[in-house]
Structures are given as C-alpha cells and as structure tokens.
Tab-separated table of C-alpha atoms in Angstrom:
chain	number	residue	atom	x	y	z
E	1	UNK	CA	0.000	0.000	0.000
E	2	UNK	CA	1.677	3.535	-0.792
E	3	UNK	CA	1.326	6.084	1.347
E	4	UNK	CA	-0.876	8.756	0.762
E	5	UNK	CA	0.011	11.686	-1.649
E	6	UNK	CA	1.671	14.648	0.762
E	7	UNK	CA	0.035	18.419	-0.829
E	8	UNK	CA	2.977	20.678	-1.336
E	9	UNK	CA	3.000	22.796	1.313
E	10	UNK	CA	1.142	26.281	0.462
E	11	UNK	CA	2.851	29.571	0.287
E	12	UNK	CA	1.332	31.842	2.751
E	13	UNK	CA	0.878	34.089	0.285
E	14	UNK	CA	-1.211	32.050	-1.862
E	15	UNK	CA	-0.274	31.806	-5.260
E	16	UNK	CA	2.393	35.065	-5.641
E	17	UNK	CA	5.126	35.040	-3.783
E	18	UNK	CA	6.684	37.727	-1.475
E	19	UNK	CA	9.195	39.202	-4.364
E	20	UNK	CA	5.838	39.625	-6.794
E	21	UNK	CA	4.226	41.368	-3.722
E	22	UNK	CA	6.861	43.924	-3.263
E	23	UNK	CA	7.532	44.388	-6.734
E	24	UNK	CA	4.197	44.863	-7.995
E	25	UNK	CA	3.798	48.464	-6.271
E	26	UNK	CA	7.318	49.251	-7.917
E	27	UNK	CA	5.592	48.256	-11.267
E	28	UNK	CA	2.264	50.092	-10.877
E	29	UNK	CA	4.176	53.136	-9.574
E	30	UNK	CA	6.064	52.996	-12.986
E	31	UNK	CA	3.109	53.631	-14.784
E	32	UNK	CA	1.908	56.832	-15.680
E	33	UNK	CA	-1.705	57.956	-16.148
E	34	UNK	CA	-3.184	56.405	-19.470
E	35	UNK	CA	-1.381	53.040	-18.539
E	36	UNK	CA	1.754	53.854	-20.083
E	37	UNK	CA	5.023	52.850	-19.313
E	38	UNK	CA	7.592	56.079	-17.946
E	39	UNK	CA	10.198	55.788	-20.399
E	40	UNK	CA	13.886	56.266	-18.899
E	41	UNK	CA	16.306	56.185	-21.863
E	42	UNK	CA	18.598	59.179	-21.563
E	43	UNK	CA	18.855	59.470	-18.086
E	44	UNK	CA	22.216	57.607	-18.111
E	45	UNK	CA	23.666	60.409	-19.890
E	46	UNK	CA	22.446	63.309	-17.398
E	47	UNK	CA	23.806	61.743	-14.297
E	48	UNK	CA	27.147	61.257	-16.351
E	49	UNK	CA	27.220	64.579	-16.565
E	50	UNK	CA	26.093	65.913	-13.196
E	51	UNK	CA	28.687	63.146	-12.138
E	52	UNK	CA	31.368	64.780	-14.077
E	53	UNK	CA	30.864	68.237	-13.150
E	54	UNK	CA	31.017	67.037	-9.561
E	55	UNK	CA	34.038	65.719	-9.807
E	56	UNK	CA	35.819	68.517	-11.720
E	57	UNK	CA	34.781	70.677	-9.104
E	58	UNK	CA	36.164	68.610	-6.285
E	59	UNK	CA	39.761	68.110	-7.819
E	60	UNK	CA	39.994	71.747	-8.162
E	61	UNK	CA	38.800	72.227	-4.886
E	62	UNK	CA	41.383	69.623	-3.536
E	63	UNK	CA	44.029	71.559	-5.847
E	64	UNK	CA	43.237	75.021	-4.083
E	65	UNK	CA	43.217	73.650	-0.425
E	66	UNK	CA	46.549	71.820	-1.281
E	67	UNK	CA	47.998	75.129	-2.216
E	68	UNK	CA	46.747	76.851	0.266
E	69	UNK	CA	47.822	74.654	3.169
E	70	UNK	CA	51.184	74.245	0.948
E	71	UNK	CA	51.669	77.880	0.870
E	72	UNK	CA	52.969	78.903	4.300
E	73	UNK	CA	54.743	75.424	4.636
E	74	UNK	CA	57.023	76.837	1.832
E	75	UNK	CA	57.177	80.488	3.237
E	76	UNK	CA	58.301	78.962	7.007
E	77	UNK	CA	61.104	76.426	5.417
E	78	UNK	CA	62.420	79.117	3.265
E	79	UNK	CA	62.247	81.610	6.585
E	80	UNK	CA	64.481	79.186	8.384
E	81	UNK	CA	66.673	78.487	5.611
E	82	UNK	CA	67.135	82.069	4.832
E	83	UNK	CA	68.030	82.999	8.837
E	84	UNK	CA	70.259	79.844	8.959
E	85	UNK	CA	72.060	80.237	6.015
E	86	UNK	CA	72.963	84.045	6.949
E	87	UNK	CA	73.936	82.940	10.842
E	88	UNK	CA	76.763	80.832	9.311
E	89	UNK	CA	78.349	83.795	6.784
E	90	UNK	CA	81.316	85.758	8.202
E	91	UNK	CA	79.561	89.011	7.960
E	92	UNK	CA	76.334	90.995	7.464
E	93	UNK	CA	76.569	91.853	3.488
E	94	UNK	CA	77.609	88.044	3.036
E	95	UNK	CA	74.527	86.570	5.157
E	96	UNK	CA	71.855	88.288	4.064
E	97	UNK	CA	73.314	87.187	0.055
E	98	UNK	CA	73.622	83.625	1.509
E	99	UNK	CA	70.069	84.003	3.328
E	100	UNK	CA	68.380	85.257	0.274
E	101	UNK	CA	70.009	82.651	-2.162
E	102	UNK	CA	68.648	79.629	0.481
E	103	UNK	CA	65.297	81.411	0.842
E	104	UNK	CA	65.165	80.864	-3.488
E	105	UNK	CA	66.437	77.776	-2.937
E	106	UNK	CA	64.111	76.431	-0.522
E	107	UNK	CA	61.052	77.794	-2.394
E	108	UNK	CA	62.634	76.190	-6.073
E	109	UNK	CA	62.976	72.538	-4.081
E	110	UNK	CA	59.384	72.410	-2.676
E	111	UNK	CA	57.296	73.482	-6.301
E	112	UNK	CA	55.748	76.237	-7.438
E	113	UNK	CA	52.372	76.999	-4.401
E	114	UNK	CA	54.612	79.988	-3.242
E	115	UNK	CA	55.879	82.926	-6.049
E	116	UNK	CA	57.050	86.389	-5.566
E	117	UNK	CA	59.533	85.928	-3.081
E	118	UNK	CA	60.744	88.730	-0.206
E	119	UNK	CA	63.383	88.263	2.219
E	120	UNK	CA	63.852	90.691	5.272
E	121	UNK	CA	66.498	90.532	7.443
E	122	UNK	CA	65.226	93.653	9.482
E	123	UNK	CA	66.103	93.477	13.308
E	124	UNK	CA	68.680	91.204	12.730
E	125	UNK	CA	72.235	91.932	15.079
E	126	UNK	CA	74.963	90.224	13.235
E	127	UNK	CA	77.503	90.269	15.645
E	128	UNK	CA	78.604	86.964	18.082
E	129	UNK	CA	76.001	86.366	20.329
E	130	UNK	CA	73.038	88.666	18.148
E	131	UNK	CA	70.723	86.418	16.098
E	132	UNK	CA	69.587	86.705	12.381
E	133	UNK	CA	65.850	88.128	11.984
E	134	UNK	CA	64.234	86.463	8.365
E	135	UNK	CA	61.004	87.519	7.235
E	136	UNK	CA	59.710	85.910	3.807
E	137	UNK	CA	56.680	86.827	2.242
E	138	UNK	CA	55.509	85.231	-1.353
E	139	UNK	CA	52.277	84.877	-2.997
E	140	UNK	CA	50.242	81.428	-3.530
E	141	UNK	CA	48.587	82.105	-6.945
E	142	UNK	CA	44.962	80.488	-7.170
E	143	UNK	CA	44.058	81.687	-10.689
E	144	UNK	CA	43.434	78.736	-12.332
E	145	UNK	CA	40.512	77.774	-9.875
E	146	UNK	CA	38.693	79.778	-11.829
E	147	UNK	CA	34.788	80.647	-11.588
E	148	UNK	CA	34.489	77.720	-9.073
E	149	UNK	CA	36.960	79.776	-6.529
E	150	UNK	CA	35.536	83.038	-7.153
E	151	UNK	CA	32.425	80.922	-6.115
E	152	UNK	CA	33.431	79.771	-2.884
E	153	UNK	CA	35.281	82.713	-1.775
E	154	UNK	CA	38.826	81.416	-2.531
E	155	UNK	CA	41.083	84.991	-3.215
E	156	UNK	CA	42.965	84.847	-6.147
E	157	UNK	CA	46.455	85.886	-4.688
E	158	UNK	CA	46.690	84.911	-1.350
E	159	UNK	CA	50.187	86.736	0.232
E	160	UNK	CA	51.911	84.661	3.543
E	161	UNK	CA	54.202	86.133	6.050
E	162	UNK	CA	56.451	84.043	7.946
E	163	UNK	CA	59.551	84.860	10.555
E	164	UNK	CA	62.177	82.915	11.705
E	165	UNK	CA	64.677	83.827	14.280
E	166	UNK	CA	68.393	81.830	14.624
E	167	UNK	CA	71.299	82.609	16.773
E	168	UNK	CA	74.809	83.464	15.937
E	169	UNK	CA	76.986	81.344	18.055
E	170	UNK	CA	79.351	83.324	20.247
E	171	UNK	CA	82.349	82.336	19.619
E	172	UNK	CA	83.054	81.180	16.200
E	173	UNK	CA	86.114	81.489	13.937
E	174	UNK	CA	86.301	83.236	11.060
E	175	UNK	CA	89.428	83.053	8.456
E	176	UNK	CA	91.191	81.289	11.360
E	177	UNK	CA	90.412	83.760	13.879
E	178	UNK	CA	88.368	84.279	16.618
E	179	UNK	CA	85.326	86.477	15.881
C-alpha cells in the first residue's frame, strides 16, 4: 500500500510570492496615467554629466586647499633656511646674500604653491652672540581655480608672512680667527 500523496505545502501568500508582492507596487508606480510605461532612456547620460561636473569641481577644490595649506609650509622652510644660512656667513653683506640665495632655494625645491619671493632681514644683530631676523613673504597664486573659486570665496592671490629667528653662536672662527 503507498502512502498517501503529501500536498505541497502552500505559500502563505497564496499563489504570488513575497518578491511579486513587493515588486508589484514598484511596477504600478512605474506607470503613468493612461497606462503607459515612464520611459527612462537618456537618463544615463544626465547623471554622467552631473557626475562629471562634480568631480571637476572637487579636484579643483582639492588643488586650491593643497595650495593653500602648501603655501605657508614653503614660506616657514624658506624663513628658516634664509636665517640659517645668513647665521653661518662671516659678515652681514655676506649673510643676508647667503640668506636670500637659500630662501630661493628652498622655495625652487618644494614646487611652485609659493611665487614672488621677499626676504627681510630687518632686526637682525649680526655680531657673536646677536641672532639673524628672516622675514619671507611670497604669494600662492589660485588663478586657475577659476569661476568655481571666485564661487566659494577662494582669493585669487593669497600673500603669507612668515619669521624665523636663529642665533649666531658666540664664539666662532672666522678666516682662522676668533670672531
């Protein structure tokens, strides 16, 4: 004798399944009024292009923050370059050549964020024991931002200020002497 025929077991939501009941609304709410179907073809293209436009707009947003934060970075190292550089000369008129040559330096070794370079060596005492005043300014240039930094506020020429101060050793000795 066979046992008796089992019924497959009944879905408890009768003949559609769960997927058909959730994506039946998704299918009605595609249609417009007058049964038709909302058509979607070119829509790929627009968000490729509001895509695109967002993303220009954040690299040269990354490229103006870079510069900016880069910008007095480059004015402090060539500040302390510049004051070291004219600590170490044997004399006033040859440290403030040396510091300004470093300063240049400096600024040619790190790129191009920081232009128009000025070197101060106001305050400065030159003699054993005084200590070697630098002040750089220079210029980070934000031009090519373009309408997108006039947008957000970004200045076009943004001008940094920095200072360093470095001793002169007391006793040091210059052309074999004492100085």
């Amino acid at each position: 004798m066979r046992p008796p025929a089992q019924h497959p077991q009944r879905h408890p939501f009768g003949r559609q399944g769960l997927c058909t009941l959730w994506l039946r609304p998704l299918r009605d709410r595609e249609l417009q009024a007058g049964g038709r179907v909302r058509d979607e073809r070119g829509s790929a293209g627009v968000e490729l292009l509001i895509t695109a436009t967002a993303s220009v707009a954040l690299v040269i947003v990354v490229v103006a923050v870079g510069r900016y934060v880069d910008g007095p970075a480059q004015a402090n190292d060539a500040a302390y370059a510049a004051a070291r550089a004219a600590s170490l000369a044997p004399n006033q008129l040859q440290g403030v050549a040396d510091g300004r040559q470093a300063a240049a330096d400096a600024l040619a070794d790190r790129g191009k964020s920081c232009q128009n370079l000025s070197v101060s060596f106001a305050g400065s005492d030159f003699s054993p024991g005084g200590q070697v005043v630098a002040e750089v300014s220079c210029t980070v240039n934000l031009t090519d931002t373009g309408a997108l930094g006039n947008q957000l506020g970004v200045s076009q020429h943004t001008e940094f200020r920095e200072r360093a101060v470095v001793p002169i050793e007391r006793f040091r000795v210059v052309n074999g002497a004492r100085a």
